[in-house]
CSV table of C-alpha atoms in Angstrom, one decimal:
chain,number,residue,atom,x,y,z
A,1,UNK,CA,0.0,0.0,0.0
A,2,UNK,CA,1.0,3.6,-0.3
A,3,UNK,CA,1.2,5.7,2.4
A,4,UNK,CA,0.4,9.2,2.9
A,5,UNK,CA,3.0,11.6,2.8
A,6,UNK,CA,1.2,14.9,2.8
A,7,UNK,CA,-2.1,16.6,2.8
A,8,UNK,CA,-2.6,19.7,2.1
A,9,UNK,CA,-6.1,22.3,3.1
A,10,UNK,CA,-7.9,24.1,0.4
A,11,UNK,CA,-7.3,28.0,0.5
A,12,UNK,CA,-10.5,29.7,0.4
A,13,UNK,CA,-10.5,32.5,-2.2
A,14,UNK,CA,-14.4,33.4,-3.5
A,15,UNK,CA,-14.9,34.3,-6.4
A,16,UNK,CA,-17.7,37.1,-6.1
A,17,UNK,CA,-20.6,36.0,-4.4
A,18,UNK,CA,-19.3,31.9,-5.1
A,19,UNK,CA,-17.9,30.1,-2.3
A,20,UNK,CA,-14.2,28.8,-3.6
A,21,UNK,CA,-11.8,26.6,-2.0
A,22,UNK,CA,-8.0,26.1,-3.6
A,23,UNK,CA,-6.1,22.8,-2.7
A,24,UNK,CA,-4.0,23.1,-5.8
A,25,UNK,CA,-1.7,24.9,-6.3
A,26,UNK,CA,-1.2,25.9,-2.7
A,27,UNK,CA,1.4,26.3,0.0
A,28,UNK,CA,4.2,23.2,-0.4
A,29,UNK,CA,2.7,22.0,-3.2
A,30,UNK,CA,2.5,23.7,-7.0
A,31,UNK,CA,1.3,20.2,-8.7
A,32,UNK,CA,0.7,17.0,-8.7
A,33,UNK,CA,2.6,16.2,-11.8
A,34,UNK,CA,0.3,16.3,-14.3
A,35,UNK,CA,-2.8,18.1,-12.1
A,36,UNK,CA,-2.2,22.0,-11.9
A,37,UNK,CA,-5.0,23.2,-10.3
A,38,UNK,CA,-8.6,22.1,-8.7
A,39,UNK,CA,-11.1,25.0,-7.6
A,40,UNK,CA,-13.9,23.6,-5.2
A,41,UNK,CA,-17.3,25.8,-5.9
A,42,UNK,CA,-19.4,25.7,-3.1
A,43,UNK,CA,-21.5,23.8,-1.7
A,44,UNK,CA,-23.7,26.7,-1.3
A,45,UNK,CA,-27.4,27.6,-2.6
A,46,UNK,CA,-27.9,30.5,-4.7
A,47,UNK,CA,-31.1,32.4,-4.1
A,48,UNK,CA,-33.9,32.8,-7.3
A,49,UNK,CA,-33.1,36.1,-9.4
A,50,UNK,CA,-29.0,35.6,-9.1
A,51,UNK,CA,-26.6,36.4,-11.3
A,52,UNK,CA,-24.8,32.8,-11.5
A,53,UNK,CA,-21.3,32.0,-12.3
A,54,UNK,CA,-19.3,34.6,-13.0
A,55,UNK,CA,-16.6,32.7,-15.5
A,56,UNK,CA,-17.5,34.9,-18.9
A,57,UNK,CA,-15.4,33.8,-22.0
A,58,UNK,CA,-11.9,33.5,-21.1
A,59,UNK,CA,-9.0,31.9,-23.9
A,60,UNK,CA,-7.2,28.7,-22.6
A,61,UNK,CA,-3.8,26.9,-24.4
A,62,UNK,CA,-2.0,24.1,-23.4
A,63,UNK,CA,-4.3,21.8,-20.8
A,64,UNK,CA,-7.4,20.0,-20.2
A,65,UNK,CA,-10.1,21.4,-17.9
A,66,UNK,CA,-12.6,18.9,-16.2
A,67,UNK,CA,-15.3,20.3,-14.6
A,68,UNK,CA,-17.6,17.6,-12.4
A,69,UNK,CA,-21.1,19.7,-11.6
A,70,UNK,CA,-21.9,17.5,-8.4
A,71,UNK,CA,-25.2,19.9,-7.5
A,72,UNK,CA,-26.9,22.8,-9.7
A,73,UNK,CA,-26.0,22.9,-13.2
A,74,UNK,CA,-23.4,24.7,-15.6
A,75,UNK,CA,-23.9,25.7,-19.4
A,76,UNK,CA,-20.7,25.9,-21.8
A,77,UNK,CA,-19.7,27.6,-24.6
A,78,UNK,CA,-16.8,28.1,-26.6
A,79,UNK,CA,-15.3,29.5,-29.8
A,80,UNK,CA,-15.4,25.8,-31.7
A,81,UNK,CA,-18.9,26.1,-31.6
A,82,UNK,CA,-19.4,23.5,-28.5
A,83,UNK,CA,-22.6,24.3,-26.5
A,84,UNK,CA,-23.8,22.3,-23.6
A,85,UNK,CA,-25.9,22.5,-20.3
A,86,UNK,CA,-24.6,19.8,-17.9
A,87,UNK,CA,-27.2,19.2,-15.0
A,88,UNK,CA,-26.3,17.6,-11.6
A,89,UNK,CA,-23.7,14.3,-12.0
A,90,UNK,CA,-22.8,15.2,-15.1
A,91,UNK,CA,-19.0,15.8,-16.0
A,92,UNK,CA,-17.7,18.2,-19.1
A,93,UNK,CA,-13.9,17.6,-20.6
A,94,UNK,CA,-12.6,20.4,-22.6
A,95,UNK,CA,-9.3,19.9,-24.3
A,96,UNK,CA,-7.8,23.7,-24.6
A,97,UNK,CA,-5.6,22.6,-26.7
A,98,UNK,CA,-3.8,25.0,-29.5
A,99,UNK,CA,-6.5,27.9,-28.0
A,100,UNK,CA,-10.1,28.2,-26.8
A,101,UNK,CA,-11.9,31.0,-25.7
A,102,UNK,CA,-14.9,29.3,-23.8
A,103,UNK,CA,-17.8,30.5,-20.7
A,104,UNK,CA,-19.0,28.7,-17.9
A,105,UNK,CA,-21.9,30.0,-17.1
A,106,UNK,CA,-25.4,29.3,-15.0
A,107,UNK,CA,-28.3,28.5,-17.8
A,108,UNK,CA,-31.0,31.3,-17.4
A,109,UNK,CA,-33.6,29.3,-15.7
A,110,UNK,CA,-31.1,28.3,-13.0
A,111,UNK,CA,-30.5,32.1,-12.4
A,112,UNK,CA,-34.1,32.8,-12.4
A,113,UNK,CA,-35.0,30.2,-9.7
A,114,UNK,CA,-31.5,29.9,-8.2
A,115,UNK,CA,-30.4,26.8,-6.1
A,116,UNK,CA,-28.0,25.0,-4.5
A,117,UNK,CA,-24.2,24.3,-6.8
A,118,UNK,CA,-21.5,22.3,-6.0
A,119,UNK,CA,-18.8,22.0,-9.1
A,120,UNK,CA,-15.2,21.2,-9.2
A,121,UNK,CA,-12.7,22.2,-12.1
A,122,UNK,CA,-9.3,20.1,-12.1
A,123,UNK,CA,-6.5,21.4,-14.7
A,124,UNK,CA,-4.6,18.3,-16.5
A,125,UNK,CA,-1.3,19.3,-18.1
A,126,UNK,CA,-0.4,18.3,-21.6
A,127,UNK,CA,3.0,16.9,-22.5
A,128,UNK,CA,4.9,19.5,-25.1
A,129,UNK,CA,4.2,17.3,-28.1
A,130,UNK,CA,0.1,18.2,-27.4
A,131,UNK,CA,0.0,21.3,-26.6
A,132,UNK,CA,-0.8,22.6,-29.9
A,133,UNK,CA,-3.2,19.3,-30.4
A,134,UNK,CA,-6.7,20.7,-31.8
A,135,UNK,CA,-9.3,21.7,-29.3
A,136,UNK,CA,-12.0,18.8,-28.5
A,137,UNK,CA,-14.9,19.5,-26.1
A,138,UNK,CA,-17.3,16.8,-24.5
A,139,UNK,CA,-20.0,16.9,-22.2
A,140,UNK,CA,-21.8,14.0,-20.6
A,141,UNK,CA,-24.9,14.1,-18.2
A,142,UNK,CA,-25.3,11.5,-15.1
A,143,UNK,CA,-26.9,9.0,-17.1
A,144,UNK,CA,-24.0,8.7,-19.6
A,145,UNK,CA,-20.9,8.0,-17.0
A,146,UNK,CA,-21.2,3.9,-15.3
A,147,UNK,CA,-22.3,4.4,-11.8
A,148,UNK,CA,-20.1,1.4,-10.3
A,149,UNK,CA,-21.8,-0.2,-7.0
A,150,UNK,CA,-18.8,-1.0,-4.4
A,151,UNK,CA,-18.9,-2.1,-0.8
A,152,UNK,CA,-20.8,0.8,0.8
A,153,UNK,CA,-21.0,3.2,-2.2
A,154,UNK,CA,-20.4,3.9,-6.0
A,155,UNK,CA,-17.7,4.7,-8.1
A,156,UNK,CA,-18.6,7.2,-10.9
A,157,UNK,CA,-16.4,6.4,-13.5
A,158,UNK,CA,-15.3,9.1,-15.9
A,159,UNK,CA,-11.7,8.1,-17.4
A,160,UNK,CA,-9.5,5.0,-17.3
A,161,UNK,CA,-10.8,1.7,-15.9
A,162,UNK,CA,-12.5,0.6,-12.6
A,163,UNK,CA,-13.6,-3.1,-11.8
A,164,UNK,CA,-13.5,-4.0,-15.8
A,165,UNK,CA,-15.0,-1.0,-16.5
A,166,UNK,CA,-13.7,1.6,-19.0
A,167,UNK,CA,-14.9,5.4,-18.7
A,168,UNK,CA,-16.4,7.0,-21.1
A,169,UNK,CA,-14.2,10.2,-21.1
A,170,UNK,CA,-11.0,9.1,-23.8
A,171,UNK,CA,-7.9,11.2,-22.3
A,172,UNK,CA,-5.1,11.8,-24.4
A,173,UNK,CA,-2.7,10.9,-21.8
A,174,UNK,CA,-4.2,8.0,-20.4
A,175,UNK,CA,-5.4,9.7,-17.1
A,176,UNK,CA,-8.2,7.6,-14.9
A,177,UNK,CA,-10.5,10.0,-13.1
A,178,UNK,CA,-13.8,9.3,-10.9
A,179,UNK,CA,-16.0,10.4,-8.4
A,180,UNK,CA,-16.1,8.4,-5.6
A,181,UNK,CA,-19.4,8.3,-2.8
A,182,UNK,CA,-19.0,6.3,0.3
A,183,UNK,CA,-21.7,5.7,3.0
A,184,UNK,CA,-20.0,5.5,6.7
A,185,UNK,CA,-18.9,1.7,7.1
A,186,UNK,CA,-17.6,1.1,3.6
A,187,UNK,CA,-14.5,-0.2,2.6
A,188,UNK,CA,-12.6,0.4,-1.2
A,189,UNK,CA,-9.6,-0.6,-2.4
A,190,UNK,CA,-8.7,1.9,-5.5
A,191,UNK,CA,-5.6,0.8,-7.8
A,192,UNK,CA,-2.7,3.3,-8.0
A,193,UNK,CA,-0.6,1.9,-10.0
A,194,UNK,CA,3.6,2.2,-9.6
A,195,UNK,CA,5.1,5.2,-11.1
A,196,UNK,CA,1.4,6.6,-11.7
A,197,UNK,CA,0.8,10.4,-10.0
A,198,UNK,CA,-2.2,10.1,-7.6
A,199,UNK,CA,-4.9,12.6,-7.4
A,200,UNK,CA,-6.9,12.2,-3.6
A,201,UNK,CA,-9.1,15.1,-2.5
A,202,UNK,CA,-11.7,14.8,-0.1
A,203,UNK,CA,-14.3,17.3,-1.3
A,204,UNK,CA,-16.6,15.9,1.9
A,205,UNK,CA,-16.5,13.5,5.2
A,206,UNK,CA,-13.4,12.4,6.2
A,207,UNK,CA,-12.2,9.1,4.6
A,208,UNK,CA,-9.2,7.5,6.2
A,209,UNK,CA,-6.6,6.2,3.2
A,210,UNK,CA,-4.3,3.6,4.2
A,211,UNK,CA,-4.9,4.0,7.5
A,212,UNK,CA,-4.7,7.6,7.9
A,213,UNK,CA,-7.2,9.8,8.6
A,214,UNK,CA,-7.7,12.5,5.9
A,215,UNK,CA,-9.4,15.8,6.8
A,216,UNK,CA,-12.1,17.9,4.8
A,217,UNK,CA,-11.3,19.7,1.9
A,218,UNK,CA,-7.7,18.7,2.4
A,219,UNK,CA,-5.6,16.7,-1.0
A,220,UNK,CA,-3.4,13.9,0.3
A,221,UNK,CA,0.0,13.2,-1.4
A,222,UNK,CA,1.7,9.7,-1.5
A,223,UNK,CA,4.5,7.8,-1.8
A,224,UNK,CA,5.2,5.6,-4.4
A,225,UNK,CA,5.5,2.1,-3.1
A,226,UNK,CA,2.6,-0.5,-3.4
A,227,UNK,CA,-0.1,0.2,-6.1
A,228,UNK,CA,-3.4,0.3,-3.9
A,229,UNK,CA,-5.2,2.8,-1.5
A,230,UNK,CA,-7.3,1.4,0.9
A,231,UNK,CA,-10.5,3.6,1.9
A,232,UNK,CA,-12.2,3.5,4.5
A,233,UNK,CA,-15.1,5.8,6.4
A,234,UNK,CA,-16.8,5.8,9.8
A,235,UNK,CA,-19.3,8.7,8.3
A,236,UNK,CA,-20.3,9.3,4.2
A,237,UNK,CA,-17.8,10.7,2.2
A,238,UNK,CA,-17.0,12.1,-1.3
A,239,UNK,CA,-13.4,11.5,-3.1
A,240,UNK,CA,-12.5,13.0,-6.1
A,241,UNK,CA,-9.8,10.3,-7.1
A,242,UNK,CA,-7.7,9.8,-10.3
A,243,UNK,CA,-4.2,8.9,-11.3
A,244,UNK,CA,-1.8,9.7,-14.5
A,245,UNK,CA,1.7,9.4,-15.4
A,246,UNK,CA,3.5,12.2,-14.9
A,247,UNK,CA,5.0,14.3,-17.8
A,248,UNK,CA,8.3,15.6,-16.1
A,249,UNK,CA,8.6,18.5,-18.3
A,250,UNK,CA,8.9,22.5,-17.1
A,251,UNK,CA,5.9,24.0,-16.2
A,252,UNK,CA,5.9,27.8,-17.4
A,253,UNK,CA,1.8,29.4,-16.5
A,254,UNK,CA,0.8,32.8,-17.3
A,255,UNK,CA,-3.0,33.0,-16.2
A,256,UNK,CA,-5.1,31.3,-18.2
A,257,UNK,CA,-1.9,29.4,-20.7
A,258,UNK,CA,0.4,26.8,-19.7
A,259,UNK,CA,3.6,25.8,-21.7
A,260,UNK,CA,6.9,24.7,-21.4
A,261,UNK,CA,8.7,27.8,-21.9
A,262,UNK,CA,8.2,31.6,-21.6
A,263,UNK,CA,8.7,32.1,-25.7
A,264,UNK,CA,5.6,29.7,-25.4
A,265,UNK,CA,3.8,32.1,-23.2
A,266,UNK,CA,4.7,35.3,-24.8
A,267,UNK,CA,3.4,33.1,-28.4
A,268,UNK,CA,0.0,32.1,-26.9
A,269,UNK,CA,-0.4,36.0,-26.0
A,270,UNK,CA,-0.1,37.3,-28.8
A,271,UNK,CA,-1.5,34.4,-31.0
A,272,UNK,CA,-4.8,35.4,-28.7
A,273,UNK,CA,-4.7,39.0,-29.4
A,274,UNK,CA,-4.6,38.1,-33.1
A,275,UNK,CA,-7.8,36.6,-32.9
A,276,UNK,CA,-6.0,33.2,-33.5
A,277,UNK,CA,-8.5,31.4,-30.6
A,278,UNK,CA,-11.5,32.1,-33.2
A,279,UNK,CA,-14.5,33.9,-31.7
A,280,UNK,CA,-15.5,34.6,-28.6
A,281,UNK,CA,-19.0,32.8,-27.4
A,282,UNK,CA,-21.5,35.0,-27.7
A,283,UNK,CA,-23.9,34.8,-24.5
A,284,UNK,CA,-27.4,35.1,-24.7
């Protein structure tokens, strides 16, 4: 088994009126090798007549976003001409890419009646020789991702494999990701394999991994002996878990672009300004 070296709380920093909690990157700990960045939304309920998510068009280059809408719902749009509403369960996997300018917004009849919203967007790096790979966009409600009954729970599988299961999300690097809900009393063994970067964040409860107890909000690091985590809970819980090799290769952000280099940067700033991205999404 692996054992826990590490976990690490969520910063809050809101975001407007949304509640928003930052595990990654934070203090210690810029990556998990290849996940940049996870921003917790919520939980929270937004009252009828709101304004909703405040995430207007904005360009990406160089990563993957995966956004999981665990309550409420989020519509996208973006400048390949991708547009989706994704309800409750439902997961959306944008590969940025060469450059998209996309919105993540709330659908109109979510800000006229408001409710509560819970969503989580993880970052996946891209290895240099996809960075410039053509932009993709998919998004899949609940009743398109396998809903995996375990000891105790389920295992929402979105990428990779789980008990002979493949997910319906096909990463370009190979990255397993699911969702995983635990009643108090269960027990899960998750593969991790050797070599393979592990993703572990407890967005609620407070699962114990391996024999360690792992707060709220917090995302647990490990060590790279043994391929298998063994959950356990005394009280429900919620794990966003995945694993992916990792790409090893320098790590240069600028807001919204990630490359290699700064010549990259300075490139997907200017190709942007160009209009090189395409259109913005128009919002209605």
């Amino acid at each position: 088994m692996r054992h826990v070296l590490n976990q690490y709380p969520a910063q809050r920093d809101d975001i407007a009126d949304l509640v928003t909690r930052r595990p990654l990157p934070g203090p210690g700990l810029p990556q998990v090798d290849p996940f940049l960045f996870l921003n917790h939304h919520g939980p929270q309920t937004y009252r009828p007549g709101n304004s909703g998510l405040p995430f207007g068009p904005h360009p990406h280059r160089g990563f993957e976003t995966v956004s999981f809408i665990l309550k409420g719902e989020m519509a996208h749009l973006d400048s390949g001409g991708h547009e989706s509403v994704i309800r409750a369960g439902g997961v959306q996997w944008m590969t940025a890419g060469s450059g998209l300018i996309h919105a993540e917004i709330s659908p109109a009849s979510f800000k006229r009646t408001g409710g509560p919203l819970e969503i989580l967007q993880l970052w996946v790096n891209l290895p240099g020789r996809l960075k410039m790979t053509k932009p993709a966009y998919t998004g899949l409600q609940r009743e398109d991702i396998p809903a995996i009954p375990v000891e105790g729970g389920i295992v929402n599988l979105i990428s990779g494999t789980f008990a002979g299961r493949q997910g319906p999300f096909e990463s370009l690097t190979d990255v397993a990701m699911m969702t995983v809900e635990l009643e108090a009393g269960a027990k899960l063994d998750l593969s991790a394999p050797t070599g393979r970067a592990v993703f572990f964040y407890v967005v609620a409860g407070a699962p114990t991994a391996n024999g360690t107890p792992i707060k709220p909000h917090h995302l647990a690091t490990f060590g790279n002996e043994g391929d298998t985590i063994t959950v356990t809970t005394e009280a429900p819980a919620i794990i966003l878990y995945g694993h992916a090799d990792p790409i090893g290769e320098p790590v240069v952000s600028h807001g919204p672009f990630v490359m290699n280099t700064r010549e990259e940067i300075v490139r997907a700033i200017e190709d942007y300004n160009a209009g090189l991205f395409g259109k913005p999404p128009v919002i209605r």
